[in-house]
Amino acid sequence: MEKAKFIQKHLIEKGVPADLTRPTVFIWSKYKKPSQKPLIFQSPAKTFIAYSSSMGLLWGTLMWVFFWYSEPEHWITYLIASSLFGIFMGLINVFRTIKARKLLGETSWENWCKQNYQ
């Protein structure tokens, strides 16, 4: 078993949600380097920015394609709605990460690796 898969399994056994054990929460996480630290040990600010911008853009695009294209004159409202949705989803993900860190009891990737694998 790969080291990254073993670490993910170990974190899940400790009670960390499975999506927080990967390098990113998106589908392209399987294409990233498996040696990159899991999302639970990444900076909350970096997590917030990446997740909120991605989710806002994705939601805004989907809403435009399916609903908003019929009334393009309200584009400012749509832009604000997409931004607020992204911010809300980013905050949810950051709070989940902080909760999982408290459950795990460690916030540093290096310290956690030393405690569990050396």
C-alpha positions as MATLAB code, in Angstrom:
seq = 'MEKAKFIQKHLIEKGVPADLTRPTVFIWSKYKKPSQKPLIFQSPAKTFIAYSSSMGLLWGTLMWVFFWYSEPEHWITYLIASSLFGIFMGLINVFRTIKARKLLGETSWENWCKQNYQ';
ca = [
       0.000    0.000    0.000;
       1.288    3.461   -0.856;
       2.321    5.714    1.997;
      -0.284    8.341    1.019;
      -3.093    5.751    0.993;
      -1.897    4.401    4.334;
      -1.904    7.912    5.847;
      -5.403    8.566    4.488;
      -6.660    5.309    5.978;
      -5.021    6.121    9.323;
      -6.597    9.592    9.424;
     -10.026    8.165    8.588;
      -9.670    5.635   11.409;
      -8.942    8.531   13.772;
     -12.278   10.141   12.810;
     -11.239   12.631   10.128;
     -13.747   12.918    7.240;
     -12.447   11.148    4.126;
     -12.556   14.240    1.909;
     -10.224   16.110    4.286;
      -7.528   13.431    3.976;
      -6.805   14.214    0.322;
      -4.671   17.131   -0.945;
      -7.788   18.946   -2.236;
     -11.520   18.391   -1.942;
     -12.057   18.414   -5.684;
     -11.925   15.568   -8.159;
      -8.488   16.555   -9.429;
      -6.928   15.566   -6.078;
      -6.082   12.171   -7.530;
      -3.900   13.914  -10.117;
      -1.906   15.851   -7.532;
       1.242   14.520   -5.941;
       0.215   11.941   -3.360;
       3.021   13.138   -1.080;
       1.370   16.540   -0.678;
      -0.024   17.113    2.786;
      -3.711   16.408    3.388;
      -6.261   19.206    3.447;
      -6.653   18.951    7.219;
      -3.038   20.137    7.686;
      -3.126   22.933    5.099;
      -3.582   26.595    5.949;
      -7.219   27.577    6.619;
      -6.715   30.768    4.599;
      -5.409   28.838    1.586;
      -8.248   26.352    1.913;
     -10.815   29.160    2.134;
      -9.499   31.026   -0.916;
      -9.172   27.928   -3.097;
     -12.520   26.437   -2.150;
     -14.575   29.639   -2.151;
     -13.284   30.832   -5.513;
     -13.780   27.432   -7.124;
     -17.251   26.895   -5.716;
     -18.389   30.436   -6.530;
     -17.195   30.100  -10.109;
     -18.718   26.647  -10.537;
     -22.077   27.619   -9.048;
     -22.247   30.881  -11.005;
     -21.447   29.097  -14.259;
     -24.049   26.409  -13.702;
     -26.700   28.943  -12.722;
     -25.923   31.054  -15.807;
     -26.125   28.079  -18.143;
     -29.421   26.804  -16.750;
     -31.337   29.848  -15.467;
     -29.734   33.268  -15.573;
     -29.062   33.499  -19.311;
     -32.702   34.499  -19.887;
     -32.299   37.737  -17.874;
     -28.725   38.960  -18.418;
     -29.533   42.530  -17.284;
     -29.255   41.410  -13.622;
     -25.630   40.308  -13.982;
     -24.460   42.293  -10.937;
     -26.932   40.460   -8.726;
     -25.768   37.147  -10.181;
     -22.122   38.018   -9.557;
     -22.848   38.963   -5.942;
     -24.896   35.786   -5.420;
     -22.102   33.622   -6.815;
     -19.538   35.355   -4.612;
     -21.674   34.940   -1.497;
     -22.255   31.279   -2.269;
     -18.515   30.740   -2.704;
     -17.730   32.531    0.566;
     -20.372   30.519    2.419;
     -19.075   27.198    1.065;
     -15.478   28.210    1.807;
     -16.389   29.011    5.417;
     -18.155   25.686    5.816;
     -15.070   23.855    4.584;
     -12.757   25.830    6.890;
     -14.958   25.110    9.913;
     -14.998   21.405    9.042;
     -11.201   21.451    8.815;
     -10.854   23.212   12.176;
     -13.258   20.749   13.805;
     -11.304   17.788   12.410;
      -8.013   19.322   13.632;
      -9.424   19.590   17.141;
     -10.554   15.984   16.955;
      -7.097   14.919   15.799;
      -5.304   17.091   18.351;
      -2.507   18.180   16.011;
      -2.272   21.050   13.532;
       1.224   20.555   12.116;
       1.810   18.024    9.345;
       5.470   17.565   10.270;
       4.730   16.972   13.966;
       1.925   14.560   13.155;
       4.166   12.559   10.819;
       6.907   12.398   13.460;
       4.465   11.213   16.112;
       2.891    8.523   13.951;
       5.503    7.357   11.445;
       8.998    7.804   12.896;
];
